[in-house]
mmCIF file of C-alpha atoms in Angstrom:
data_model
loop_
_atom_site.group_PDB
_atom_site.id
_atom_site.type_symbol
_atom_site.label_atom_id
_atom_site.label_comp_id
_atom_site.label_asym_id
_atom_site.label_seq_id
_atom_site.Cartn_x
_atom_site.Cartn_y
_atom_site.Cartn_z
ATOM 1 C CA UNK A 1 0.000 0.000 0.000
ATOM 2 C CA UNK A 2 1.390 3.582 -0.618
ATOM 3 C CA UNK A 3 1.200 5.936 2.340
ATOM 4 C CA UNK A 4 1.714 9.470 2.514
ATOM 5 C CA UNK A 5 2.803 11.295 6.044
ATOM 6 C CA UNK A 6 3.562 14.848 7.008
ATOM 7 C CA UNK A 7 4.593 14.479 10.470
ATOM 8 C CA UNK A 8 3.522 18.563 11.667
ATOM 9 C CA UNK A 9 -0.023 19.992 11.217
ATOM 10 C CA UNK A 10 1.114 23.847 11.657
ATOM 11 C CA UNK A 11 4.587 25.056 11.103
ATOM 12 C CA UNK A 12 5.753 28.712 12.336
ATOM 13 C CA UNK A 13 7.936 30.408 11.285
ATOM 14 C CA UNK A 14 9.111 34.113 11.175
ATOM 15 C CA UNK A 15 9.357 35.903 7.531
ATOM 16 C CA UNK A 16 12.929 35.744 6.572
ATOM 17 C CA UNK A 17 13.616 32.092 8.401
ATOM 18 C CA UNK A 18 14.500 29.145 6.285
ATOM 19 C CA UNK A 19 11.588 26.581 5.888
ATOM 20 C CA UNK A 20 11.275 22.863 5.300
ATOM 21 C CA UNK A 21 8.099 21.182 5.430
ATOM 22 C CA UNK A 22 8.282 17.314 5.935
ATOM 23 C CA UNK A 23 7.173 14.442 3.817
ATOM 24 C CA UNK A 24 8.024 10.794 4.260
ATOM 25 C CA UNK A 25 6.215 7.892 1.898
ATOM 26 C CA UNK A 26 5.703 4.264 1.544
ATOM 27 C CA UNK A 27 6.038 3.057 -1.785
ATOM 28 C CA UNK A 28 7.790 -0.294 -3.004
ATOM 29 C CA UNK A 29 8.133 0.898 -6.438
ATOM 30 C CA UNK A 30 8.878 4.021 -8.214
ATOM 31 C CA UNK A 31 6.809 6.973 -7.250
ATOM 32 C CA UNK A 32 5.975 9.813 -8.661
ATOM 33 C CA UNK A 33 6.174 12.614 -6.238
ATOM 34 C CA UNK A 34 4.185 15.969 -5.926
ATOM 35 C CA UNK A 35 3.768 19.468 -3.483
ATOM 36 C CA UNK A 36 0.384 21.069 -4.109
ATOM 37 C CA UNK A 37 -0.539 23.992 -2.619
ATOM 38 C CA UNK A 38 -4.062 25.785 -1.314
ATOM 39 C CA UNK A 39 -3.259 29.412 -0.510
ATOM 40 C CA UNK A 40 -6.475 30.801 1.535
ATOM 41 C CA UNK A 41 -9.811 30.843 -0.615
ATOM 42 C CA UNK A 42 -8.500 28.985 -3.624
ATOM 43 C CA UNK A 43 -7.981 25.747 -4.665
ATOM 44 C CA UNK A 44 -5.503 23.511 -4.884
ATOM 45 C CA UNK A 45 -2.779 23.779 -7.448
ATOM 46 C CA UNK A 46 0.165 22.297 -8.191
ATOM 47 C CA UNK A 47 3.416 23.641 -6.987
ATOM 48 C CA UNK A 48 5.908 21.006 -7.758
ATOM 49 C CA UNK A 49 6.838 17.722 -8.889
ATOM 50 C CA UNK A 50 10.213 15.878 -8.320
ATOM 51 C CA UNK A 51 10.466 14.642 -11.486
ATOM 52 C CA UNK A 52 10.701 18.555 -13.351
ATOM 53 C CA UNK A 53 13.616 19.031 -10.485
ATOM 54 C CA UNK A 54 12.442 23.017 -10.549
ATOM 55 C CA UNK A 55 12.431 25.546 -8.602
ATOM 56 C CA UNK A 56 8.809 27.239 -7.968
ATOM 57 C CA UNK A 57 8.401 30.492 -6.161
ATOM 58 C CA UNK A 58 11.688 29.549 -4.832
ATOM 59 C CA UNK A 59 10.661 25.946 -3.378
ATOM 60 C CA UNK A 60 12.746 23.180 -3.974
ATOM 61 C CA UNK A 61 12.135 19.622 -3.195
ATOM 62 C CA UNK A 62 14.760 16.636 -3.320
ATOM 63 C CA UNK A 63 13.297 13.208 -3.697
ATOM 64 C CA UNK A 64 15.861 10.957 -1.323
ATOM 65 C CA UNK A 65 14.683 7.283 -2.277
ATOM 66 C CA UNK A 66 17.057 5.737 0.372
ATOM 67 C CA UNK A 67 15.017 7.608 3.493
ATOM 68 C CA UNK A 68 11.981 7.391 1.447
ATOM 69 C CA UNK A 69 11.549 11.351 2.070
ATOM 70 C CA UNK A 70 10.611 14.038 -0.101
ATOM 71 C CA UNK A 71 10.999 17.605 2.003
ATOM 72 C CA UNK A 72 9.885 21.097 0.633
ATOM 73 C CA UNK A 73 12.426 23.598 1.575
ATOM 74 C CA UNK A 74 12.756 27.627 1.106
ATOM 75 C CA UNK A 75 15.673 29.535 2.285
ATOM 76 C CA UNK A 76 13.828 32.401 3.018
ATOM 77 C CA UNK A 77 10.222 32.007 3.394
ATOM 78 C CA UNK A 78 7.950 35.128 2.871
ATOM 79 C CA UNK A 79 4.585 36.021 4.391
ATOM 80 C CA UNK A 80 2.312 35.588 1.114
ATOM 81 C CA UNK A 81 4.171 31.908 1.383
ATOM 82 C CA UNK A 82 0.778 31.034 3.982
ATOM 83 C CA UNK A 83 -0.827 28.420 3.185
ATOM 84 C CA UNK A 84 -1.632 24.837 3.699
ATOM 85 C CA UNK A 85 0.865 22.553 2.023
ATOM 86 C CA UNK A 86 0.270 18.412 0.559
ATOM 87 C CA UNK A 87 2.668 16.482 -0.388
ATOM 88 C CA UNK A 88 1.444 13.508 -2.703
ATOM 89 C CA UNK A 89 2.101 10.624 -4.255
ATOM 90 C CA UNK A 90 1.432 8.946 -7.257
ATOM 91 C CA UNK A 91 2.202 5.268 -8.305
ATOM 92 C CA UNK A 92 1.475 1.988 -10.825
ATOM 93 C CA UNK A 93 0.868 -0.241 -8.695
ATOM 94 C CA UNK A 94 -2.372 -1.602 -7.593
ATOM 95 C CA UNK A 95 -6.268 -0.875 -8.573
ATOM 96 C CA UNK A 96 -6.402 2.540 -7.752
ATOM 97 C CA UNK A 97 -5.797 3.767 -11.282
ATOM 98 C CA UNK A 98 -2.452 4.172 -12.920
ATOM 99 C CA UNK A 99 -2.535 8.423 -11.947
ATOM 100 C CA UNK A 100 -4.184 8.634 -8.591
ATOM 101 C CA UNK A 101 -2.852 10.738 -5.596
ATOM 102 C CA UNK A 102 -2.434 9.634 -1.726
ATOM 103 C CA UNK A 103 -2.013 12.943 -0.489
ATOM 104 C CA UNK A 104 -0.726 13.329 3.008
ATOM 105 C CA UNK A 105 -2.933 15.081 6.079
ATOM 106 C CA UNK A 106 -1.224 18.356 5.098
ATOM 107 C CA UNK A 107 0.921 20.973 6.819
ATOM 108 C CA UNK A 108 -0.022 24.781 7.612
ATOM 109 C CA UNK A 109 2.412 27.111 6.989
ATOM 110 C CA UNK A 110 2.178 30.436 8.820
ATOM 111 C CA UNK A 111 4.800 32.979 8.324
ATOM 112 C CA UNK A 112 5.042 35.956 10.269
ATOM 113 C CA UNK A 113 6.242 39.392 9.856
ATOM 114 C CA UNK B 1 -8.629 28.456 -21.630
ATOM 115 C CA UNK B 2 -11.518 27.439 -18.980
ATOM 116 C CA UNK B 3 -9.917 25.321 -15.923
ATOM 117 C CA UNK B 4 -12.106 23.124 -13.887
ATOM 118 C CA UNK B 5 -15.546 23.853 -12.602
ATOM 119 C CA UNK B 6 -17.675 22.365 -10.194
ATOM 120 C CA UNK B 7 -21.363 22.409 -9.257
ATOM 121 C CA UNK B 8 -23.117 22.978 -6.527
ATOM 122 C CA UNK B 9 -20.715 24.794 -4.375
ATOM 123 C CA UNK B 10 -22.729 23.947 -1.576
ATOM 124 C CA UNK B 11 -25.188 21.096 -1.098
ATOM 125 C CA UNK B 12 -27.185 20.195 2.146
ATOM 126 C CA UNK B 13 -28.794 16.191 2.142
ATOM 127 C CA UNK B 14 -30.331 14.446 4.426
ATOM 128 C CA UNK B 15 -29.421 10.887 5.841
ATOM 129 C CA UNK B 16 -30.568 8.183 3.262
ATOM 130 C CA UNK B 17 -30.695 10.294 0.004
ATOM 131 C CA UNK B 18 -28.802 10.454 -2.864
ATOM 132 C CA UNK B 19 -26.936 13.282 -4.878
ATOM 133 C CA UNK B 20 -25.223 14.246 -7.619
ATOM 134 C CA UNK B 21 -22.107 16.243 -8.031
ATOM 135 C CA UNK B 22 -21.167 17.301 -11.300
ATOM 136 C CA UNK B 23 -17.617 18.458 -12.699
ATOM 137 C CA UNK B 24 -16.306 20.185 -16.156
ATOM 138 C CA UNK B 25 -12.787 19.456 -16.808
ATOM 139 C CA UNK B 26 -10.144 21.782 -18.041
ATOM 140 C CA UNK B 27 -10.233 22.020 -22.072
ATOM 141 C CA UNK B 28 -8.132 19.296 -23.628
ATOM 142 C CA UNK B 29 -7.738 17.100 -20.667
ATOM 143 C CA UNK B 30 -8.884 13.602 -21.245
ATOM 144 C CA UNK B 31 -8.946 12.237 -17.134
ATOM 145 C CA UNK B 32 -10.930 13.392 -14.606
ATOM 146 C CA UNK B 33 -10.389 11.536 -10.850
ATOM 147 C CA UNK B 34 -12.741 12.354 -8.183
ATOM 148 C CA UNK B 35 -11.317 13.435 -3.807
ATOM 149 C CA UNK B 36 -13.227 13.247 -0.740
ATOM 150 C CA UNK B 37 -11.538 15.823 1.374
ATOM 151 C CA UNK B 38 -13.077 15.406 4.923
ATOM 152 C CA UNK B 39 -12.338 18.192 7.558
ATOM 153 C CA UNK B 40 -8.651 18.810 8.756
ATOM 154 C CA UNK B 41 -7.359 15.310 6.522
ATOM 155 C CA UNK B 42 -6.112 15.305 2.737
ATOM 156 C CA UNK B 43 -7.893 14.233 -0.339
ATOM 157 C CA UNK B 44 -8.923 10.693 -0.863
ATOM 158 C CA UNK B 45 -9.330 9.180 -4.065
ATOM 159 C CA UNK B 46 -12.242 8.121 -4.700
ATOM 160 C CA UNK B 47 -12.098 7.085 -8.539
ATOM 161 C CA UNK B 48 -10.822 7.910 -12.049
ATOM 162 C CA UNK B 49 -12.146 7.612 -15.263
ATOM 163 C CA UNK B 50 -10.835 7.870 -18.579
ATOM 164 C CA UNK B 51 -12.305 7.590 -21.845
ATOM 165 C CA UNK B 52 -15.812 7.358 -19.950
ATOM 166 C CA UNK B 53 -14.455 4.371 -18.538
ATOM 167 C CA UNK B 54 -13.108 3.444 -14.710
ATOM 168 C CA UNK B 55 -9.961 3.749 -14.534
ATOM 169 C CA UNK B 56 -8.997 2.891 -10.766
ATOM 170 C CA UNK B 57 -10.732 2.997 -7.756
ATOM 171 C CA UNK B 58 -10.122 4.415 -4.473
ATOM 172 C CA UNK B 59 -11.176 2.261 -0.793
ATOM 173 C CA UNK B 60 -14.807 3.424 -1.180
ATOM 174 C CA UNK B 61 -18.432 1.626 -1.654
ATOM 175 C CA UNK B 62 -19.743 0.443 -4.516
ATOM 176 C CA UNK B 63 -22.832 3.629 -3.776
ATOM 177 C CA UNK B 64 -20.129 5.727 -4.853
ATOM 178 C CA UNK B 65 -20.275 5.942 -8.419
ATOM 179 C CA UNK B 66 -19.325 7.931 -11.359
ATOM 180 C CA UNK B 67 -19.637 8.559 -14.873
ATOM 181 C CA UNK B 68 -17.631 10.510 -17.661
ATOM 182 C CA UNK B 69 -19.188 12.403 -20.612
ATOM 183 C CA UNK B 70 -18.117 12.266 -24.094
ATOM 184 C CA UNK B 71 -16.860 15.937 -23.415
ATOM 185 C CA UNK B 72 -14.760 14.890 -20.871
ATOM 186 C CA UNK B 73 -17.425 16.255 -17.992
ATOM 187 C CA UNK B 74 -18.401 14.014 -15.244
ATOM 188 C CA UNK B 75 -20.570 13.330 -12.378
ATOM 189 C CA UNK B 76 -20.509 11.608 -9.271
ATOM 190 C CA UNK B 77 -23.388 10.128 -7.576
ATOM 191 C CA UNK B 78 -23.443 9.054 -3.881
ATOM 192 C CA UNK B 79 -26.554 6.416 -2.885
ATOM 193 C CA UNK B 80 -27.826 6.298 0.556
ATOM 194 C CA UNK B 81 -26.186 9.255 1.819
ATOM 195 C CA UNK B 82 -24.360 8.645 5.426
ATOM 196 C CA UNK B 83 -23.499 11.759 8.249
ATOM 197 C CA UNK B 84 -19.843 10.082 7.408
ATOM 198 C CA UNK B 85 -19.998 11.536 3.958
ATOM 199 C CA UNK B 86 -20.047 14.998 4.681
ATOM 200 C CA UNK B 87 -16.624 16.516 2.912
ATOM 201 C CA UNK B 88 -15.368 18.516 0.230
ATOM 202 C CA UNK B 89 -15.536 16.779 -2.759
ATOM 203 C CA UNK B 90 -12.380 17.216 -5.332
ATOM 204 C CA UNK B 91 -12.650 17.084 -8.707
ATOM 205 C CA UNK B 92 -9.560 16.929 -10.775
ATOM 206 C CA UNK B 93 -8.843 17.156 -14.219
ATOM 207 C CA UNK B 94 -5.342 15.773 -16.008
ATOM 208 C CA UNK B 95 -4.134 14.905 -19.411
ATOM 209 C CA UNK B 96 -3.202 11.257 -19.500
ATOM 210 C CA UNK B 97 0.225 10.944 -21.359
ATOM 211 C CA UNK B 98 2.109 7.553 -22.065
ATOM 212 C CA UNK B 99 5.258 9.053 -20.222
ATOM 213 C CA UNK B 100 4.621 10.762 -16.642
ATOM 214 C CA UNK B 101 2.116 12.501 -14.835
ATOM 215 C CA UNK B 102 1.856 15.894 -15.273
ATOM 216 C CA UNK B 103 -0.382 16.751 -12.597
ATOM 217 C CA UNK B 104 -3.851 17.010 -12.204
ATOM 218 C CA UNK B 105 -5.832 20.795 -12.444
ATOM 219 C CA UNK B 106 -8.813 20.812 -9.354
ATOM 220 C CA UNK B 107 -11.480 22.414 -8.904
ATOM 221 C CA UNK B 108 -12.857 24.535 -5.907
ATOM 222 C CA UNK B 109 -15.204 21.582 -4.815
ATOM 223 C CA UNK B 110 -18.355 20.733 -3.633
ATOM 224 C CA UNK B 111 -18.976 20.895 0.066
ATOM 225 C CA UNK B 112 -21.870 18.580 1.155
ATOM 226 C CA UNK B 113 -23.114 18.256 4.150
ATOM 227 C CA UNK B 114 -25.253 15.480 5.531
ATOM 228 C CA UNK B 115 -27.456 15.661 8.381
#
């Protein structure tokens, strides 16, 4: 079974401070690994995926297959960076469809002035 | 170009009914999967289809079901409605490639409420 965890509901931190949001999985193949994003009042949207290797409003995310971990940092996080944050997974294997997502719980990200 | 649409926004049902959600994907993409998205937790899957066919299925009963439209719109139908079953419902809208996924586009949802 794949399994998606983000060990912190609400992360603080101060505008300026470096951030890095957590994301572990469980997945015996190959996954394909995402970071969506749902600012306040919108939807989600996609922020990143490992597989592009970018760099989106100065995110980055490493995929490290050996501790199964996929963390979303920012050097220097900024107060419009607020928002709730899912990491997500997406794999081959089983009956759930060749594309679906397990999406972790989610982590709030509150940045303060 | 339009991105993905969902209707109601808001939906109030009572124990035992059923209901409809309905869902118009972003222009040109092909896949539409369905999330339950209950308070505080991340989506669910619930299903995908694809060429108006299932295409995978999430851990849910058979009373949730689905359908896709020649125009790539779809609908989801929940049967004897349960308090349990009160979420936002996702829907999500990709373009099915041979090579990776390219992530899906969502919609605002449909939050219904059972009582």
């Amino acid at each position: 079974a794949q399994r998606v965890t983000q060990p912190e509901k609400l992360l603080s931190v101060f505008k300026g401070a470096p951030v890095e949001l957590k994301c572990n999985y469980s997945y015996s193949g190959s996954p394909e690994l995402f970071w969506y994003v749902q600012y306040s009042r919108q939807r989600l949207q996609l922020l990143l995926r490992h597989i592009s290797r970018e760099s989106i409003k100065g995110f980055t995310a490493d995929l490290n297959k050996g501790e199964t971990s996929f963390h979303l940092k920012k050097p220097f996080a900024q107060e419009e960076d607020s928002a709730m944050y899912y990491c997500a997974l997406s794999g081959e294997r089983g009956n759930t469809g060749r594309r679906a997502l397990t999406f972790g719980s989610g982590t709030r990200l509150q940045v303060q002035p | 170009e339009t991105g993905v649409t969902q209707s109601p926004t808001h939906l109030i049902k009572t124990r035992g009914q059923q209901v409809t959600l309905r869902c118009s994907s972003q222009s040109g993409h092909n896949t539409v999967s369905w999330y339950q998205q209950a308070l505080g937790q991340g989506p669910q899957f619930i299903f995908q289809y694809y060429r108006e066919e299932e295409n995978g299925r999430g851990n849910f009963p058979p009373r949730f079901s689905g359908l896709q439209f020649p125009n790539y719109s779809s609908e989801l139908n929940v049967n004897a409605l349960e308090l349990d079953d009160s979420a936002l419902y996702l829907c999500a809208s990709s373009l099915r490639q041979a090579s990776s996924n390219y992530g899906y586009t969502f919609g605002s949802g449909t939050r219904l409420t059972v009582v």
